[in-house]
């Protein structure tokens, strides 16, 4: 499975998240632009539901989207189950209501029991980086 098949697989996954009544619904806003083994690019529009009281992308929402996107990037490597060990997000700027954010995700290393990934978020059409995240996951064989 490569390229187009990864895009289709992840697109269906995000679409499914958007239909849930759980916290994962937030991830339903992401649209897969490209995907390859260990590398994924998504985008989403900053809608009112994703903003804070001053009309910019909420930090907690940013952290959630980094968490979900880095986890789904692991699926391109055949890794499906895991639990977060560490999630670190640095907020470097703001994305305003109505702007589109592009997130580049890369799995840095995925072994048998641990995986490390990184995500960089930019305002679309600019070099303005608004956040960067690092995510460490413990990989498990059993369903959680």
PDB file of C-alpha atoms in Angstrom:
ATOM      1  CA  UNK A   1       0.000   0.000   0.000  1.00  0.00           C
ATOM      2  CA  UNK A   2       1.489   3.323  -0.977  1.00  0.00           C
ATOM      3  CA  UNK A   3       0.619   6.862  -1.947  1.00  0.00           C
ATOM      4  CA  UNK A   4      -2.979   6.949  -3.143  1.00  0.00           C
ATOM      5  CA  UNK A   5      -4.018   3.955  -1.020  1.00  0.00           C
ATOM      6  CA  UNK A   6      -2.655   5.648   2.111  1.00  0.00           C
ATOM      7  CA  UNK A   7      -4.592   8.803   1.242  1.00  0.00           C
ATOM      8  CA  UNK A   8      -7.792   6.782   0.811  1.00  0.00           C
ATOM      9  CA  UNK A   9      -7.246   4.799   4.033  1.00  0.00           C
ATOM     10  CA  UNK A  10      -6.572   7.896   6.147  1.00  0.00           C
ATOM     11  CA  UNK A  11      -9.348   9.910   4.494  1.00  0.00           C
ATOM     12  CA  UNK A  12     -11.861   7.212   5.447  1.00  0.00           C
ATOM     13  CA  UNK A  13     -10.468   7.130   8.968  1.00  0.00           C
ATOM     14  CA  UNK A  14     -10.857  10.914   9.413  1.00  0.00           C
ATOM     15  CA  UNK A  15     -14.316  10.827   7.853  1.00  0.00           C
ATOM     16  CA  UNK A  16     -15.296   8.179  10.399  1.00  0.00           C
ATOM     17  CA  UNK A  17     -13.974  10.311  13.255  1.00  0.00           C
ATOM     18  CA  UNK A  18     -16.171  13.179  12.075  1.00  0.00           C
ATOM     19  CA  UNK A  19     -19.276  10.982  12.422  1.00  0.00           C
ATOM     20  CA  UNK A  20     -18.667   9.957  16.033  1.00  0.00           C
ATOM     21  CA  UNK A  21     -20.121  11.516  19.144  1.00  0.00           C
ATOM     22  CA  UNK A  22     -16.801  11.178  20.958  1.00  0.00           C
ATOM     23  CA  UNK A  23     -13.919  13.599  21.401  1.00  0.00           C
ATOM     24  CA  UNK A  24     -12.423  12.105  18.225  1.00  0.00           C
ATOM     25  CA  UNK A  25     -15.040  14.080  16.269  1.00  0.00           C
ATOM     26  CA  UNK A  26     -12.582  17.004  16.325  1.00  0.00           C
ATOM     27  CA  UNK A  27     -10.256  15.080  14.002  1.00  0.00           C
ATOM     28  CA  UNK A  28     -12.998  14.827  11.389  1.00  0.00           C
ATOM     29  CA  UNK A  29     -12.022  18.298  10.146  1.00  0.00           C
ATOM     30  CA  UNK A  30      -8.734  17.067   8.670  1.00  0.00           C
ATOM     31  CA  UNK A  31      -8.413  16.451   4.933  1.00  0.00           C
ATOM     32  CA  UNK A  32      -5.533  14.273   3.706  1.00  0.00           C
ATOM     33  CA  UNK A  33      -3.480  16.004   1.009  1.00  0.00           C
ATOM     34  CA  UNK A  34      -0.758  13.385   0.629  1.00  0.00           C
ATOM     35  CA  UNK A  35       0.480  10.285   2.386  1.00  0.00           C
ATOM     36  CA  UNK A  36       3.364   7.903   2.044  1.00  0.00           C
ATOM     37  CA  UNK A  37       5.058   5.492   4.419  1.00  0.00           C
ATOM     38  CA  UNK A  38       5.713   7.512   7.570  1.00  0.00           C
ATOM     39  CA  UNK A  39       4.855  10.900   6.015  1.00  0.00           C
ATOM     40  CA  UNK A  40       1.453  12.546   5.856  1.00  0.00           C
ATOM     41  CA  UNK A  41       0.201  16.030   4.960  1.00  0.00           C
ATOM     42  CA  UNK A  42      -3.248  17.181   6.037  1.00  0.00           C
ATOM     43  CA  UNK A  43      -5.105  20.465   6.110  1.00  0.00           C
ATOM     44  CA  UNK A  44      -8.109  21.866   7.928  1.00  0.00           C
ATOM     45  CA  UNK A  45     -10.005  25.114   8.105  1.00  0.00           C
ATOM     46  CA  UNK A  46     -10.126  27.016  11.372  1.00  0.00           C
ATOM     47  CA  UNK A  47     -13.846  27.039  12.065  1.00  0.00           C
ATOM     48  CA  UNK A  48     -15.643  28.614  14.982  1.00  0.00           C
ATOM     49  CA  UNK A  49     -15.857  25.253  16.762  1.00  0.00           C
ATOM     50  CA  UNK A  50     -12.029  25.058  16.811  1.00  0.00           C
ATOM     51  CA  UNK A  51     -11.369  28.547  18.187  1.00  0.00           C
ATOM     52  CA  UNK A  52     -10.796  30.072  21.578  1.00  0.00           C
ATOM     53  CA  UNK A  53     -12.448  33.222  22.975  1.00  0.00           C
ATOM     54  CA  UNK A  54     -10.259  35.512  20.847  1.00  0.00           C
ATOM     55  CA  UNK A  55     -11.045  33.811  17.538  1.00  0.00           C
ATOM     56  CA  UNK A  56      -7.846  31.851  16.975  1.00  0.00           C
ATOM     57  CA  UNK A  57      -7.190  28.110  16.853  1.00  0.00           C
ATOM     58  CA  UNK A  58      -7.487  26.783  20.414  1.00  0.00           C
ATOM     59  CA  UNK A  59      -4.292  25.322  21.860  1.00  0.00           C
ATOM     60  CA  UNK A  60      -6.074  22.238  23.182  1.00  0.00           C
ATOM     61  CA  UNK A  61      -7.546  21.639  19.752  1.00  0.00           C
ATOM     62  CA  UNK A  62      -4.084  21.999  18.208  1.00  0.00           C
ATOM     63  CA  UNK A  63      -2.692  19.411  20.645  1.00  0.00           C
ATOM     64  CA  UNK A  64      -5.573  17.036  19.897  1.00  0.00           C
ATOM     65  CA  UNK A  65      -5.062  17.298  16.139  1.00  0.00           C
ATOM     66  CA  UNK A  66      -1.308  16.725  16.529  1.00  0.00           C
ATOM     67  CA  UNK A  67      -2.026  13.673  18.692  1.00  0.00           C
ATOM     68  CA  UNK A  68      -4.487  12.160  16.208  1.00  0.00           C
ATOM     69  CA  UNK A  69      -2.509  13.019  13.066  1.00  0.00           C
ATOM     70  CA  UNK A  70       0.772  11.612  14.350  1.00  0.00           C
ATOM     71  CA  UNK A  71      -1.028   8.483  15.480  1.00  0.00           C
ATOM     72  CA  UNK A  72      -2.693   7.973  12.109  1.00  0.00           C
ATOM     73  CA  UNK A  73       0.645   8.504  10.343  1.00  0.00           C
ATOM     74  CA  UNK A  74       1.812   5.386  12.191  1.00  0.00           C
ATOM     75  CA  UNK A  75      -0.880   3.447  10.325  1.00  0.00           C
ATOM     76  CA  UNK A  76       1.045   4.012   7.094  1.00  0.00           C
ATOM     77  CA  UNK A  77       3.735   1.827   8.698  1.00  0.00           C
ATOM     78  CA  UNK A  78       1.298  -0.861   9.830  1.00  0.00           C
ATOM     79  CA  UNK A  79       1.254   0.280  13.479  1.00  0.00           C
ATOM     80  CA  UNK A  80      -2.310   0.467  14.799  1.00  0.00           C
ATOM     81  CA  UNK A  81      -2.416   0.333  18.581  1.00  0.00           C
ATOM     82  CA  UNK A  82      -0.595   2.520  21.009  1.00  0.00           C
ATOM     83  CA  UNK A  83      -0.812   4.760  24.025  1.00  0.00           C
ATOM     84  CA  UNK A  84       0.675   8.210  24.321  1.00  0.00           C
ATOM     85  CA  UNK A  85       3.726   8.420  26.546  1.00  0.00           C
ATOM     86  CA  UNK A  86       4.587  12.038  25.807  1.00  0.00           C
ATOM     87  CA  UNK A  87       3.012  14.788  23.742  1.00  0.00           C
ATOM     88  CA  UNK A  88       4.766  18.121  23.556  1.00  0.00           C
ATOM     89  CA  UNK A  89       3.364  21.006  21.551  1.00  0.00           C
ATOM     90  CA  UNK A  90       5.104  24.358  21.153  1.00  0.00           C
ATOM     91  CA  UNK A  91       2.824  27.206  20.113  1.00  0.00           C
ATOM     92  CA  UNK A  92       4.667  29.630  17.862  1.00  0.00           C
ATOM     93  CA  UNK A  93       1.865  31.745  16.430  1.00  0.00           C
ATOM     94  CA  UNK A  94      -1.861  31.856  15.855  1.00  0.00           C
ATOM     95  CA  UNK A  95      -4.190  30.791  13.085  1.00  0.00           C
ATOM     96  CA  UNK A  96      -7.291  32.945  12.830  1.00  0.00           C
ATOM     97  CA  UNK A  97     -10.872  31.979  12.208  1.00  0.00           C
ATOM     98  CA  UNK A  98     -11.269  31.286   8.476  1.00  0.00           C
ATOM     99  CA  UNK A  99      -7.606  30.488   7.814  1.00  0.00           C
ATOM    100  CA  UNK A 100      -6.514  27.079   6.561  1.00  0.00           C
ATOM    101  CA  UNK A 101      -3.805  25.193   8.425  1.00  0.00           C
ATOM    102  CA  UNK A 102      -1.500  22.650   6.791  1.00  0.00           C
ATOM    103  CA  UNK A 103       0.117  20.007   8.992  1.00  0.00           C
ATOM    104  CA  UNK A 104       3.172  18.030   7.902  1.00  0.00           C
ATOM    105  CA  UNK A 105       3.592  14.834   9.916  1.00  0.00           C
ATOM    106  CA  UNK A 106       6.625  12.565   9.950  1.00  0.00           C
ATOM    107  CA  UNK A 107       7.246   9.357  11.835  1.00  0.00           C
ATOM    108  CA  UNK A 108      10.820   9.780  12.995  1.00  0.00           C
ATOM    109  CA  UNK A 109      11.237   6.203  14.251  1.00  0.00           C
ATOM    110  CA  UNK A 110       8.893   3.304  14.847  1.00  0.00           C
ATOM    111  CA  UNK A 111      10.187   0.189  16.513  1.00  0.00           C
ATOM    112  CA  UNK A 112       8.488  -2.813  18.097  1.00  0.00           C
ATOM    113  CA  UNK A 113       7.485  -1.077  21.313  1.00  0.00           C
ATOM    114  CA  UNK A 114       7.952   2.688  20.817  1.00  0.00           C
ATOM    115  CA  UNK A 115       7.280   5.235  18.093  1.00  0.00           C
ATOM    116  CA  UNK A 116       8.364   8.859  17.747  1.00  0.00           C
ATOM    117  CA  UNK A 117       6.769  11.373  15.422  1.00  0.00           C
ATOM    118  CA  UNK A 118       6.705  15.073  14.704  1.00  0.00           C
ATOM    119  CA  UNK A 119       4.162  17.505  13.285  1.00  0.00           C
ATOM    120  CA  UNK A 120       4.627  21.050  11.990  1.00  0.00           C
ATOM    121  CA  UNK A 121       1.624  23.322  11.455  1.00  0.00           C
ATOM    122  CA  UNK A 122       1.622  26.265   9.030  1.00  0.00           C
ATOM    123  CA  UNK A 123      -0.938  28.756   7.810  1.00  0.00           C
ATOM    124  CA  UNK A 124      -1.640  27.666   4.229  1.00  0.00           C
ATOM    125  CA  UNK A 125       0.074  29.725   1.546  1.00  0.00           C
ATOM    126  CA  UNK A 126       2.610  31.170   3.978  1.00  0.00           C
ATOM    127  CA  UNK A 127       5.780  30.109   5.739  1.00  0.00           C
ATOM    128  CA  UNK A 128       4.183  31.135   9.039  1.00  0.00           C
ATOM    129  CA  UNK A 129       4.629  28.183  11.383  1.00  0.00           C
ATOM    130  CA  UNK A 130       2.055  28.260  14.169  1.00  0.00           C
ATOM    131  CA  UNK A 131       2.975  25.125  16.132  1.00  0.00           C
ATOM    132  CA  UNK A 132       5.229  22.133  16.261  1.00  0.00           C
ATOM    133  CA  UNK A 133       4.562  18.908  18.122  1.00  0.00           C
ATOM    134  CA  UNK A 134       6.500  15.836  19.163  1.00  0.00           C
ATOM    135  CA  UNK A 135       4.651  12.672  20.080  1.00  0.00           C
ATOM    136  CA  UNK A 136       5.968   9.492  21.682  1.00  0.00           C
ATOM    137  CA  UNK A 137       3.778   6.394  21.706  1.00  0.00           C
ATOM    138  CA  UNK A 138       4.159   3.043  23.389  1.00  0.00           C
ATOM    139  CA  UNK A 139       3.027   0.453  20.864  1.00  0.00           C
ATOM    140  CA  UNK A 140       0.938  -2.454  22.121  1.00  0.00           C
ATOM    141  CA  UNK A 141      -0.288  -5.623  20.471  1.00  0.00           C
ATOM    142  CA  UNK A 142      -3.587  -5.859  22.314  1.00  0.00           C
ATOM    143  CA  UNK A 143      -6.605  -3.758  21.555  1.00  0.00           C
ATOM    144  CA  UNK A 144      -7.141  -1.014  24.104  1.00  0.00           C
TER     145      UNK A 144
END
